[in-house]
Amino acid sequence: MSDPQFRSLINLRQLEVLRAVMRYRTTIGAAEELGMSQPAVSNAIKLTESKLGIALFDRVSNRLVPTADAQLLMADAEPLFLVHEAVQRKAWDLRTGRAGVLRIHTTSELSQYLIPPVLALFMADHPDVQVTIEAMRMEPLLEGVESGSADLGIAMKPPVRPSLTREVLVEAEMMCISPKGDVLAGLPVLTPFDLRGRRVVGPPPVSPLGAMIAQAFERSSHHYHPDIEARFANIVSPLVARGLGIGFVDEMTAHQSTEPAFDVHRFRPRIAIPVCGLFVRDKPRARLAQAFITHALQYMQSRIARSDDKEDTA
């Protein structure tokens, strides 16, 4: 096996030529399949026969009939072609982004209400990709993207990091939700004034989204002090559905069900929540990560309905 002459008796290309000639029984047919000239195919067969020291074909009435030795050789070679074809398919999949690994870091509520529908769209185009999704708080999410543990991050209003670039997928709104049958159910828009004396469920004021709500309350000369603090919107919504108060959630969470157990209201003053894809700055984006972000952008821009009363800042 270590003899160089033994290793160089025949290579994969010569086996491809041999296989094609055996299939078509002519050098012309083999040449058309392989994209070679007819003389090149003839020379390849002659060279292989010379190296092996055996005849591979008998010439019968202008046809090339494989010898028993050629048939034995190809019987052992056929598994090589199956492996080669599989490698070729995998290489093509990698080139076109249909295979590989995609690692996503996101927040809890987005992992529940955004990632699944976008992933369904993504997997329809990339069925063989292995996907890893981690739901976490903002700080470890950012650190994961920075370190390369994740190919991309998806978060609502992520803080600015010099090492990261943010791509805004959509600008959502902060919404209010109330239990079914609540006295506020008929109001399409709620303000801090409407929430006076009501139990409020929402993110803590020290959190990024909670701080935005607190600023909106201050603009209306009110104070935001949630009675039940819940950092993630997917925790707020079931609490409100249980009748535990009026909740603050993002627009995606508010509209995640066609028949929710709560009523949805716009909140004024308007609070814009940018939903962003996060990548490492000055580093080429992974092809699969960009494909996922493209699907997320298309999904969110079609999903988030813009109101007709943006001028309303009451």
PDB file of C-alpha atoms in Angstrom:
ATOM      1  CA  MET A   1       0.000   0.000   0.000  1.00  0.00           C
ATOM      2  CA  SER A   2       2.943   2.339   0.594  1.00  0.00           C
ATOM      3  CA  ASP A   3       4.375   1.783  -2.897  1.00  0.00           C
ATOM      4  CA  PRO A   4       3.886   5.054  -4.910  1.00  0.00           C
ATOM      5  CA  GLN A   5       3.444   3.047  -8.115  1.00  0.00           C
ATOM      6  CA  PHE A   6       0.602   1.088  -6.481  1.00  0.00           C
ATOM      7  CA  ARG A   7      -1.145   4.271  -5.361  1.00  0.00           C
ATOM      8  CA  SER A   8      -0.902   5.865  -8.816  1.00  0.00           C
ATOM      9  CA  LEU A   9      -2.339   2.994 -10.879  1.00  0.00           C
ATOM     10  CA  ILE A  10      -5.739   4.653 -11.269  1.00  0.00           C
ATOM     11  CA  ASN A  11      -7.386   7.824  -9.990  1.00  0.00           C
ATOM     12  CA  LEU A  12     -10.961   8.953  -9.573  1.00  0.00           C
ATOM     13  CA  ARG A  13     -11.077  10.802 -12.884  1.00  0.00           C
ATOM     14  CA  GLN A  14      -9.941   7.686 -14.763  1.00  0.00           C
ATOM     15  CA  LEU A  15     -12.614   5.691 -12.955  1.00  0.00           C
ATOM     16  CA  GLU A  16     -15.203   8.287 -14.037  1.00  0.00           C
ATOM     17  CA  VAL A  17     -14.141   7.856 -17.645  1.00  0.00           C
ATOM     18  CA  LEU A  18     -14.230   4.075 -17.340  1.00  0.00           C
ATOM     19  CA  ARG A  19     -17.702   4.231 -15.770  1.00  0.00           C
ATOM     20  CA  ALA A  20     -19.060   6.511 -18.504  1.00  0.00           C
ATOM     21  CA  VAL A  21     -17.683   4.344 -21.313  1.00  0.00           C
ATOM     22  CA  MET A  22     -19.177   1.240 -19.705  1.00  0.00           C
ATOM     23  CA  ARG A  23     -22.537   3.011 -19.552  1.00  0.00           C
ATOM     24  CA  TYR A  24     -22.609   4.259 -23.162  1.00  0.00           C
ATOM     25  CA  ARG A  25     -20.392   1.611 -24.801  1.00  0.00           C
ATOM     26  CA  THR A  26     -18.913   4.373 -26.980  1.00  0.00           C
ATOM     27  CA  THR A  27     -16.310   7.050 -26.418  1.00  0.00           C
ATOM     28  CA  ILE A  28     -18.596   9.621 -28.051  1.00  0.00           C
ATOM     29  CA  GLY A  29     -21.401   9.102 -25.529  1.00  0.00           C
ATOM     30  CA  ALA A  30     -18.935   9.120 -22.648  1.00  0.00           C
ATOM     31  CA  ALA A  31     -17.332  12.316 -23.914  1.00  0.00           C
ATOM     32  CA  GLU A  32     -20.697  14.098 -24.059  1.00  0.00           C
ATOM     33  CA  GLU A  33     -21.531  13.080 -20.481  1.00  0.00           C
ATOM     34  CA  LEU A  34     -18.147  14.081 -19.089  1.00  0.00           C
ATOM     35  CA  GLY A  35     -17.713  17.274 -21.075  1.00  0.00           C
ATOM     36  CA  MET A  36     -14.539  15.951 -22.695  1.00  0.00           C
ATOM     37  CA  SER A  37     -13.463  15.484 -26.280  1.00  0.00           C
ATOM     38  CA  GLN A  38     -13.777  12.041 -27.836  1.00  0.00           C
ATOM     39  CA  PRO A  39     -10.009  11.733 -28.344  1.00  0.00           C
ATOM     40  CA  ALA A  40      -9.431  12.644 -24.699  1.00  0.00           C
ATOM     41  CA  VAL A  41     -11.720   9.818 -23.575  1.00  0.00           C
ATOM     42  CA  SER A  42      -9.982   7.338 -25.905  1.00  0.00           C
ATOM     43  CA  ASN A  43      -6.572   8.405 -24.610  1.00  0.00           C
ATOM     44  CA  ALA A  44      -7.730   8.093 -20.988  1.00  0.00           C
ATOM     45  CA  ILE A  45      -8.883   4.509 -21.578  1.00  0.00           C
ATOM     46  CA  LYS A  46      -5.631   3.600 -23.343  1.00  0.00           C
ATOM     47  CA  LEU A  47      -3.571   5.156 -20.530  1.00  0.00           C
ATOM     48  CA  THR A  48      -5.547   3.299 -17.856  1.00  0.00           C
ATOM     49  CA  GLU A  49      -5.208  -0.019 -19.673  1.00  0.00           C
ATOM     50  CA  SER A  50      -1.484   0.608 -20.053  1.00  0.00           C
ATOM     51  CA  LYS A  51      -1.001   1.381 -16.356  1.00  0.00           C
ATOM     52  CA  LEU A  52      -3.092  -1.572 -15.196  1.00  0.00           C
ATOM     53  CA  GLY A  53      -1.590  -3.947 -17.771  1.00  0.00           C
ATOM     54  CA  ILE A  54      -5.015  -5.377 -18.591  1.00  0.00           C
ATOM     55  CA  ALA A  55      -7.629  -4.874 -21.278  1.00  0.00           C
ATOM     56  CA  LEU A  56     -10.724  -3.064 -20.070  1.00  0.00           C
ATOM     57  CA  PHE A  57     -12.800  -3.242 -23.232  1.00  0.00           C
ATOM     58  CA  ASP A  58     -13.240  -5.532 -26.214  1.00  0.00           C
ATOM     59  CA  ARG A  59     -13.955  -3.714 -29.481  1.00  0.00           C
ATOM     60  CA  VAL A  60     -16.998  -5.371 -31.044  1.00  0.00           C
ATOM     61  CA  SER A  61     -18.747  -3.776 -34.052  1.00  0.00           C
ATOM     62  CA  ASN A  62     -17.761  -0.237 -33.097  1.00  0.00           C
ATOM     63  CA  ARG A  63     -18.936  -0.855 -29.536  1.00  0.00           C
ATOM     64  CA  LEU A  64     -16.766  -1.058 -26.429  1.00  0.00           C
ATOM     65  CA  VAL A  65     -17.796  -4.087 -24.395  1.00  0.00           C
ATOM     66  CA  PRO A  66     -16.348  -4.112 -20.853  1.00  0.00           C
ATOM     67  CA  THR A  67     -14.205  -7.083 -19.977  1.00  0.00           C
ATOM     68  CA  ALA A  68     -14.700  -9.177 -16.846  1.00  0.00           C
ATOM     69  CA  ASP A  69     -11.754  -7.339 -15.240  1.00  0.00           C
ATOM     70  CA  ALA A  70     -13.376  -3.969 -15.936  1.00  0.00           C
ATOM     71  CA  GLN A  71     -16.630  -5.149 -14.402  1.00  0.00           C
ATOM     72  CA  LEU A  72     -14.830  -6.392 -11.278  1.00  0.00           C
ATOM     73  CA  LEU A  73     -13.003  -3.084 -10.982  1.00  0.00           C
ATOM     74  CA  MET A  74     -16.156  -1.013 -11.307  1.00  0.00           C
ATOM     75  CA  ALA A  75     -18.070  -3.172  -8.828  1.00  0.00           C
ATOM     76  CA  ASP A  76     -15.551  -2.137  -6.154  1.00  0.00           C
ATOM     77  CA  ALA A  77     -15.400   1.441  -7.414  1.00  0.00           C
ATOM     78  CA  GLU A  78     -19.159   2.110  -7.364  1.00  0.00           C
ATOM     79  CA  PRO A  79     -19.262   2.963  -3.612  1.00  0.00           C
ATOM     80  CA  LEU A  80     -16.606   5.607  -4.287  1.00  0.00           C
ATOM     81  CA  PHE A  81     -18.925   7.324  -6.729  1.00  0.00           C
ATOM     82  CA  LEU A  82     -21.765   7.306  -4.222  1.00  0.00           C
ATOM     83  CA  VAL A  83     -19.507   8.955  -1.652  1.00  0.00           C
ATOM     84  CA  HIS A  84     -18.195  11.415  -4.226  1.00  0.00           C
ATOM     85  CA  GLU A  85     -21.712  12.381  -5.289  1.00  0.00           C
ATOM     86  CA  ALA A  86     -22.698  12.901  -1.648  1.00  0.00           C
ATOM     87  CA  VAL A  87     -19.667  15.146  -1.124  1.00  0.00           C
ATOM     88  CA  GLN A  88     -20.533  17.081  -4.264  1.00  0.00           C
ATOM     89  CA  ARG A  89     -24.100  17.610  -3.019  1.00  0.00           C
ATOM     90  CA  LYS A  90     -22.802  18.744   0.358  1.00  0.00           C
ATOM     91  CA  ALA A  91     -20.359  21.138  -1.284  1.00  0.00           C
ATOM     92  CA  TRP A  92     -23.172  22.576  -3.390  1.00  0.00           C
ATOM     93  CA  ASP A  93     -25.392  22.875  -0.326  1.00  0.00           C
ATOM     94  CA  LEU A  94     -22.651  24.745   1.499  1.00  0.00           C
ATOM     95  CA  ARG A  95     -22.089  27.016  -1.465  1.00  0.00           C
ATOM     96  CA  THR A  96     -25.790  27.832  -1.734  1.00  0.00           C
ATOM     97  CA  GLY A  97     -26.333  27.994   2.022  1.00  0.00           C
ATOM     98  CA  ARG A  98     -28.495  24.858   2.190  1.00  0.00           C
ATOM     99  CA  ALA A  99     -26.353  23.092   4.776  1.00  0.00           C
ATOM    100  CA  GLY A 100     -24.215  23.963   7.745  1.00  0.00           C
ATOM    101  CA  VAL A 101     -24.741  25.134  11.305  1.00  0.00           C
ATOM    102  CA  LEU A 102     -26.538  28.280  12.468  1.00  0.00           C
ATOM    103  CA  ARG A 103     -26.298  29.445  16.097  1.00  0.00           C
ATOM    104  CA  ILE A 104     -28.764  32.065  17.295  1.00  0.00           C
ATOM    105  CA  HIS A 105     -28.881  33.932  20.602  1.00  0.00           C
ATOM    106  CA  THR A 106     -32.126  35.732  21.386  1.00  0.00           C
ATOM    107  CA  THR A 107     -34.284  36.879  24.272  1.00  0.00           C
ATOM    108  CA  SER A 108     -37.031  34.839  25.869  1.00  0.00           C
ATOM    109  CA  GLU A 109     -40.062  36.488  24.283  1.00  0.00           C
ATOM    110  CA  LEU A 110     -38.523  36.575  20.809  1.00  0.00           C
ATOM    111  CA  SER A 111     -37.598  32.908  21.083  1.00  0.00           C
ATOM    112  CA  GLN A 112     -41.291  32.195  21.617  1.00  0.00           C
ATOM    113  CA  TYR A 113     -43.052  34.566  19.234  1.00  0.00           C
ATOM    114  CA  LEU A 114     -40.564  35.537  16.524  1.00  0.00           C
ATOM    115  CA  ILE A 115     -38.029  32.757  16.049  1.00  0.00           C
ATOM    116  CA  PRO A 116     -40.482  29.875  15.336  1.00  0.00           C
ATOM    117  CA  PRO A 117     -42.300  31.439  12.343  1.00  0.00           C
ATOM    118  CA  VAL A 118     -39.071  32.837  10.901  1.00  0.00           C
ATOM    119  CA  LEU A 119     -37.324  29.508  11.407  1.00  0.00           C
ATOM    120  CA  ALA A 120     -40.128  27.771   9.503  1.00  0.00           C
ATOM    121  CA  LEU A 121     -39.475  30.053   6.528  1.00  0.00           C
ATOM    122  CA  PHE A 122     -35.714  29.587   6.833  1.00  0.00           C
ATOM    123  CA  MET A 123     -35.857  25.790   7.086  1.00  0.00           C
ATOM    124  CA  ALA A 124     -38.026  25.596   3.967  1.00  0.00           C
ATOM    125  CA  ASP A 125     -35.026  26.972   2.045  1.00  0.00           C
ATOM    126  CA  HIS A 126     -32.318  25.313   4.153  1.00  0.00           C
ATOM    127  CA  PRO A 127     -33.721  21.915   5.208  1.00  0.00           C
ATOM    128  CA  ASP A 128     -30.374  20.343   6.085  1.00  0.00           C
ATOM    129  CA  VAL A 129     -29.046  23.102   8.334  1.00  0.00           C
ATOM    130  CA  GLN A 130     -28.471  22.344  12.003  1.00  0.00           C
ATOM    131  CA  VAL A 131     -29.850  25.201  14.103  1.00  0.00           C
ATOM    132  CA  THR A 132     -29.048  25.988  17.725  1.00  0.00           C
ATOM    133  CA  ILE A 133     -31.225  28.532  19.582  1.00  0.00           C
ATOM    134  CA  GLU A 134     -30.346  29.924  22.996  1.00  0.00           C
ATOM    135  CA  ALA A 135     -32.798  32.167  24.888  1.00  0.00           C
ATOM    136  CA  MET A 136     -31.069  34.404  27.428  1.00  0.00           C
ATOM    137  CA  ARG A 137     -30.879  37.824  29.035  1.00  0.00           C
ATOM    138  CA  MET A 138     -29.395  40.733  27.171  1.00  0.00           C
ATOM    139  CA  GLU A 139     -25.879  40.818  28.608  1.00  0.00           C
ATOM    140  CA  PRO A 140     -24.943  37.180  27.928  1.00  0.00           C
ATOM    141  CA  LEU A 141     -26.661  37.489  24.539  1.00  0.00           C
ATOM    142  CA  LEU A 142     -24.364  40.347  23.538  1.00  0.00           C
ATOM    143  CA  GLU A 143     -21.319  38.574  24.918  1.00  0.00           C
ATOM    144  CA  GLY A 144     -22.209  35.435  22.969  1.00  0.00           C
ATOM    145  CA  VAL A 145     -22.325  37.324  19.681  1.00  0.00           C
ATOM    146  CA  GLU A 146     -19.103  39.193  20.499  1.00  0.00           C
ATOM    147  CA  SER A 147     -17.219  36.004  21.324  1.00  0.00           C
ATOM    148  CA  GLY A 148     -18.439  34.115  18.275  1.00  0.00           C
ATOM    149  CA  SER A 149     -20.474  31.625  20.311  1.00  0.00           C
ATOM    150  CA  ALA A 150     -23.437  32.797  18.226  1.00  0.00           C
ATOM    151  CA  ASP A 151     -23.561  33.613  14.534  1.00  0.00           C
ATOM    152  CA  LEU A 152     -26.136  36.287  15.232  1.00  0.00           C
ATOM    153  CA  GLY A 153     -28.241  37.751  17.989  1.00  0.00           C
ATOM    154  CA  ILE A 154     -31.814  39.026  17.828  1.00  0.00           C
ATOM    155  CA  ALA A 155     -33.044  41.393  20.513  1.00  0.00           C
ATOM    156  CA  MET A 156     -35.380  44.276  21.233  1.00  0.00           C
ATOM    157  CA  LYS A 157     -33.646  47.610  21.764  1.00  0.00           C
ATOM    158  CA  PRO A 158     -30.187  46.184  22.419  1.00  0.00           C
ATOM    159  CA  PRO A 159     -27.684  48.591  23.981  1.00  0.00           C
ATOM    160  CA  VAL A 160     -24.952  49.998  21.778  1.00  0.00           C
ATOM    161  CA  ARG A 161     -21.730  47.991  21.739  1.00  0.00           C
ATOM    162  CA  PRO A 162     -18.702  49.250  19.764  1.00  0.00           C
ATOM    163  CA  SER A 163     -17.870  45.679  18.753  1.00  0.00           C
ATOM    164  CA  LEU A 164     -21.337  44.964  17.357  1.00  0.00           C
ATOM    165  CA  THR A 165     -23.381  46.270  14.482  1.00  0.00           C
ATOM    166  CA  ARG A 166     -27.163  46.453  14.694  1.00  0.00           C
ATOM    167  CA  GLU A 167     -29.537  45.910  11.796  1.00  0.00           C
ATOM    168  CA  VAL A 168     -33.033  47.162  12.579  1.00  0.00           C
ATOM    169  CA  LEU A 169     -35.548  44.594  11.377  1.00  0.00           C
ATOM    170  CA  VAL A 170     -38.637  46.539  12.327  1.00  0.00           C
ATOM    171  CA  GLU A 171     -39.701  49.287  14.718  1.00  0.00           C
ATOM    172  CA  ALA A 172     -42.434  47.791  16.875  1.00  0.00           C
ATOM    173  CA  GLU A 173     -44.527  49.547  19.515  1.00  0.00           C
ATOM    174  CA  MET A 174     -45.097  49.050  23.182  1.00  0.00           C
ATOM    175  CA  MET A 175     -48.679  47.908  23.716  1.00  0.00           C
ATOM    176  CA  CYS A 176     -51.015  47.505  26.667  1.00  0.00           C
ATOM    177  CA  ILE A 177     -53.086  44.389  27.232  1.00  0.00           C
ATOM    178  CA  SER A 178     -56.074  44.062  29.565  1.00  0.00           C
ATOM    179  CA  PRO A 179     -58.040  41.011  30.753  1.00  0.00           C
ATOM    180  CA  LYS A 180     -61.100  40.062  28.725  1.00  0.00           C
ATOM    181  CA  GLY A 181     -64.155  41.894  30.032  1.00  0.00           C
ATOM    182  CA  ASP A 182     -62.140  44.629  31.731  1.00  0.00           C
ATOM    183  CA  VAL A 183     -63.693  48.101  31.900  1.00  0.00           C
ATOM    184  CA  LEU A 184     -60.882  49.313  29.634  1.00  0.00           C
ATOM    185  CA  ALA A 185     -61.694  46.774  26.912  1.00  0.00           C
ATOM    186  CA  GLY A 186     -63.469  49.296  24.711  1.00  0.00           C
ATOM    187  CA  LEU A 187     -60.606  51.766  24.603  1.00  0.00           C
ATOM    188  CA  PRO A 188     -58.332  51.319  21.558  1.00  0.00           C
ATOM    189  CA  VAL A 189     -55.655  53.530  23.143  1.00  0.00           C
ATOM    190  CA  LEU A 190     -54.533  53.710  26.764  1.00  0.00           C
ATOM    191  CA  THR A 191     -52.515  56.451  28.454  1.00  0.00           C
ATOM    192  CA  PRO A 192     -50.866  56.727  31.864  1.00  0.00           C
ATOM    193  CA  PHE A 193     -54.011  58.576  33.002  1.00  0.00           C
ATOM    194  CA  ASP A 194     -56.153  55.507  32.187  1.00  0.00           C
ATOM    195  CA  LEU A 195     -53.912  53.298  34.314  1.00  0.00           C
ATOM    196  CA  ARG A 196     -54.250  55.307  37.515  1.00  0.00           C
ATOM    197  CA  GLY A 197     -55.363  53.094  40.383  1.00  0.00           C
ATOM    198  CA  ARG A 198     -54.925  49.914  38.319  1.00  0.00           C
ATOM    199  CA  ARG A 199     -52.545  47.069  39.041  1.00  0.00           C
ATOM    200  CA  VAL A 200     -49.810  47.230  36.397  1.00  0.00           C
ATOM    201  CA  VAL A 201     -47.738  44.290  35.162  1.00  0.00           C
ATOM    202  CA  GLY A 202     -44.593  45.064  33.222  1.00  0.00           C
ATOM    203  CA  PRO A 203     -40.811  45.185  33.030  1.00  0.00           C
ATOM    204  CA  PRO A 204     -38.936  46.745  35.956  1.00  0.00           C
ATOM    205  CA  PRO A 205     -38.036  50.435  35.527  1.00  0.00           C
ATOM    206  CA  VAL A 206     -34.325  49.560  35.643  1.00  0.00           C
ATOM    207  CA  SER A 207     -34.604  47.361  32.541  1.00  0.00           C
ATOM    208  CA  PRO A 208     -34.196  48.884  29.034  1.00  0.00           C
ATOM    209  CA  LEU A 209     -37.883  48.525  28.135  1.00  0.00           C
ATOM    210  CA  GLY A 210     -39.021  49.491  31.615  1.00  0.00           C
ATOM    211  CA  ALA A 211     -36.941  52.668  31.412  1.00  0.00           C
ATOM    212  CA  MET A 212     -38.671  53.575  28.142  1.00  0.00           C
ATOM    213  CA  ILE A 213     -42.085  53.136  29.758  1.00  0.00           C
ATOM    214  CA  ALA A 214     -40.994  55.223  32.741  1.00  0.00           C
ATOM    215  CA  GLN A 215     -39.902  58.038  30.431  1.00  0.00           C
ATOM    216  CA  ALA A 216     -43.263  57.960  28.649  1.00  0.00           C
ATOM    217  CA  PHE A 217     -45.063  58.179  32.003  1.00  0.00           C
ATOM    218  CA  GLU A 218     -42.922  61.150  33.011  1.00  0.00           C
ATOM    219  CA  ARG A 219     -43.824  62.940  29.793  1.00  0.00           C
ATOM    220  CA  SER A 220     -47.436  62.667  30.926  1.00  0.00           C
ATOM    221  CA  SER A 221     -46.541  63.767  34.480  1.00  0.00           C
ATOM    222  CA  HIS A 222     -47.098  60.303  35.919  1.00  0.00           C
ATOM    223  CA  HIS A 223     -44.830  57.697  37.472  1.00  0.00           C
ATOM    224  CA  TYR A 224     -44.334  54.128  36.358  1.00  0.00           C
ATOM    225  CA  HIS A 225     -44.225  51.676  39.239  1.00  0.00           C
ATOM    226  CA  PRO A 226     -45.354  48.196  38.134  1.00  0.00           C
ATOM    227  CA  ASP A 227     -47.069  46.243  40.890  1.00  0.00           C
ATOM    228  CA  ILE A 228     -45.901  42.984  39.324  1.00  0.00           C
ATOM    229  CA  GLU A 229     -42.477  43.166  37.716  1.00  0.00           C
ATOM    230  CA  ALA A 230     -41.852  40.744  34.848  1.00  0.00           C
ATOM    231  CA  ARG A 231     -38.844  41.368  32.666  1.00  0.00           C
ATOM    232  CA  PHE A 232     -40.067  39.334  29.683  1.00  0.00           C
ATOM    233  CA  ALA A 233     -43.307  39.992  27.807  1.00  0.00           C
ATOM    234  CA  ASN A 234     -44.125  36.315  27.414  1.00  0.00           C
ATOM    235  CA  ILE A 235     -44.452  36.201  31.201  1.00  0.00           C
ATOM    236  CA  VAL A 236     -46.610  39.343  31.330  1.00  0.00           C
ATOM    237  CA  SER A 237     -49.273  38.066  28.907  1.00  0.00           C
ATOM    238  CA  PRO A 238     -50.366  34.944  30.887  1.00  0.00           C
ATOM    239  CA  LEU A 239     -50.470  37.022  34.069  1.00  0.00           C
ATOM    240  CA  VAL A 240     -52.815  39.501  32.420  1.00  0.00           C
ATOM    241  CA  ALA A 241     -54.893  36.649  30.997  1.00  0.00           C
ATOM    242  CA  ARG A 242     -55.367  35.519  34.607  1.00  0.00           C
ATOM    243  CA  GLY A 243     -56.802  38.915  35.480  1.00  0.00           C
ATOM    244  CA  LEU A 244     -53.813  40.062  37.498  1.00  0.00           C
ATOM    245  CA  GLY A 245     -53.577  43.549  35.986  1.00  0.00           C
ATOM    246  CA  ILE A 246     -52.972  45.703  32.932  1.00  0.00           C
ATOM    247  CA  GLY A 247     -49.787  44.640  31.162  1.00  0.00           C
ATOM    248  CA  PHE A 248     -47.094  46.198  29.016  1.00  0.00           C
ATOM    249  CA  VAL A 249     -45.859  43.992  26.179  1.00  0.00           C
ATOM    250  CA  ASP A 250     -44.245  44.437  22.801  1.00  0.00           C
ATOM    251  CA  GLU A 251     -46.318  44.407  19.651  1.00  0.00           C
ATOM    252  CA  MET A 252     -45.328  40.878  18.627  1.00  0.00           C
ATOM    253  CA  THR A 253     -46.340  39.395  21.958  1.00  0.00           C
ATOM    254  CA  ALA A 254     -49.609  41.335  21.932  1.00  0.00           C
ATOM    255  CA  HIS A 255     -50.628  39.898  18.563  1.00  0.00           C
ATOM    256  CA  GLN A 256     -49.168  36.416  18.897  1.00  0.00           C
ATOM    257  CA  SER A 257     -52.603  34.767  19.029  1.00  0.00           C
ATOM    258  CA  THR A 258     -55.667  35.228  16.852  1.00  0.00           C
ATOM    259  CA  GLU A 259     -57.870  34.636  19.893  1.00  0.00           C
ATOM    260  CA  PRO A 260     -55.898  35.932  22.872  1.00  0.00           C
ATOM    261  CA  ALA A 261     -57.209  35.788  26.417  1.00  0.00           C
ATOM    262  CA  PHE A 262     -56.766  39.540  26.662  1.00  0.00           C
ATOM    263  CA  ASP A 263     -57.627  42.737  24.788  1.00  0.00           C
ATOM    264  CA  VAL A 264     -54.927  44.732  23.041  1.00  0.00           C
ATOM    265  CA  HIS A 265     -54.556  48.525  23.223  1.00  0.00           C
ATOM    266  CA  ARG A 266     -52.061  50.920  21.745  1.00  0.00           C
ATOM    267  CA  PHE A 267     -50.239  52.969  24.319  1.00  0.00           C
ATOM    268  CA  ARG A 268     -49.626  56.714  24.140  1.00  0.00           C
ATOM    269  CA  PRO A 269     -47.201  58.427  24.324  1.00  0.00           C
ATOM    270  CA  ARG A 270     -45.894  56.095  21.663  1.00  0.00           C
ATOM    271  CA  ILE A 271     -42.912  53.958  22.636  1.00  0.00           C
ATOM    272  CA  ALA A 272     -40.924  52.669  19.661  1.00  0.00           C
ATOM    273  CA  ILE A 273     -39.067  49.403  20.158  1.00  0.00           C
ATOM    274  CA  PRO A 274     -36.451  48.582  17.512  1.00  0.00           C
ATOM    275  CA  VAL A 275     -36.047  44.854  16.969  1.00  0.00           C
ATOM    276  CA  CYS A 276     -32.492  44.261  15.794  1.00  0.00           C
ATOM    277  CA  GLY A 277     -30.232  41.642  14.360  1.00  0.00           C
ATOM    278  CA  LEU A 278     -26.765  41.729  15.916  1.00  0.00           C
ATOM    279  CA  PHE A 279     -23.481  40.859  14.211  1.00  0.00           C
ATOM    280  CA  VAL A 280     -19.816  41.300  15.022  1.00  0.00           C
ATOM    281  CA  ARG A 281     -18.587  44.540  13.488  1.00  0.00           C
ATOM    282  CA  ASP A 282     -15.873  44.413  10.790  1.00  0.00           C
ATOM    283  CA  LYS A 283     -16.328  40.683  10.260  1.00  0.00           C
ATOM    284  CA  PRO A 284     -17.989  39.030   7.240  1.00  0.00           C
ATOM    285  CA  ARG A 285     -21.448  37.741   8.061  1.00  0.00           C
ATOM    286  CA  ALA A 286     -22.037  34.029   7.872  1.00  0.00           C
ATOM    287  CA  ARG A 287     -24.151  33.241   4.834  1.00  0.00           C
ATOM    288  CA  LEU A 288     -26.743  31.329   6.866  1.00  0.00           C
ATOM    289  CA  ALA A 289     -26.993  34.104   9.455  1.00  0.00           C
ATOM    290  CA  GLN A 290     -27.677  36.655   6.735  1.00  0.00           C
ATOM    291  CA  ALA A 291     -30.284  34.370   5.173  1.00  0.00           C
ATOM    292  CA  PHE A 292     -32.058  34.061   8.525  1.00  0.00           C
ATOM    293  CA  ILE A 293     -32.018  37.833   9.052  1.00  0.00           C
ATOM    294  CA  THR A 294     -33.454  38.341   5.571  1.00  0.00           C
ATOM    295  CA  HIS A 295     -36.362  36.031   6.415  1.00  0.00           C
ATOM    296  CA  ALA A 296     -36.831  37.783   9.764  1.00  0.00           C
ATOM    297  CA  LEU A 297     -36.895  41.181   8.073  1.00  0.00           C
ATOM    298  CA  GLN A 298     -39.511  40.079   5.552  1.00  0.00           C
ATOM    299  CA  TYR A 299     -41.645  38.360   8.176  1.00  0.00           C
ATOM    300  CA  MET A 300     -41.626  41.214  10.661  1.00  0.00           C
ATOM    301  CA  GLN A 301     -42.300  43.953   8.163  1.00  0.00           C
ATOM    302  CA  SER A 302     -45.325  42.025   6.927  1.00  0.00           C
ATOM    303  CA  ARG A 303     -46.448  41.054  10.426  1.00  0.00           C
ATOM    304  CA  ILE A 304     -46.157  44.343  12.310  1.00  0.00           C
ATOM    305  CA  ALA A 305     -49.086  46.486  11.226  1.00  0.00           C
ATOM    306  CA  ARG A 306     -48.398  50.163  11.375  1.00  0.00           C
ATOM    307  CA  SER A 307     -51.110  52.378  12.844  1.00  0.00           C
ATOM    308  CA  ASP A 308     -52.667  55.231  10.886  1.00  0.00           C
ATOM    309  CA  ASP A 309     -52.437  57.629  13.784  1.00  0.00           C
ATOM    310  CA  LYS A 310     -48.690  58.050  14.254  1.00  0.00           C
ATOM    311  CA  GLU A 311     -49.269  61.748  14.720  1.00  0.00           C
ATOM    312  CA  ASP A 312     -51.171  60.959  17.909  1.00  0.00           C
ATOM    313  CA  THR A 313     -48.733  61.666  20.737  1.00  0.00           C
ATOM    314  CA  ALA A 314     -51.274  62.364  23.407  1.00  0.00           C
TER     315      ALA A 314
END
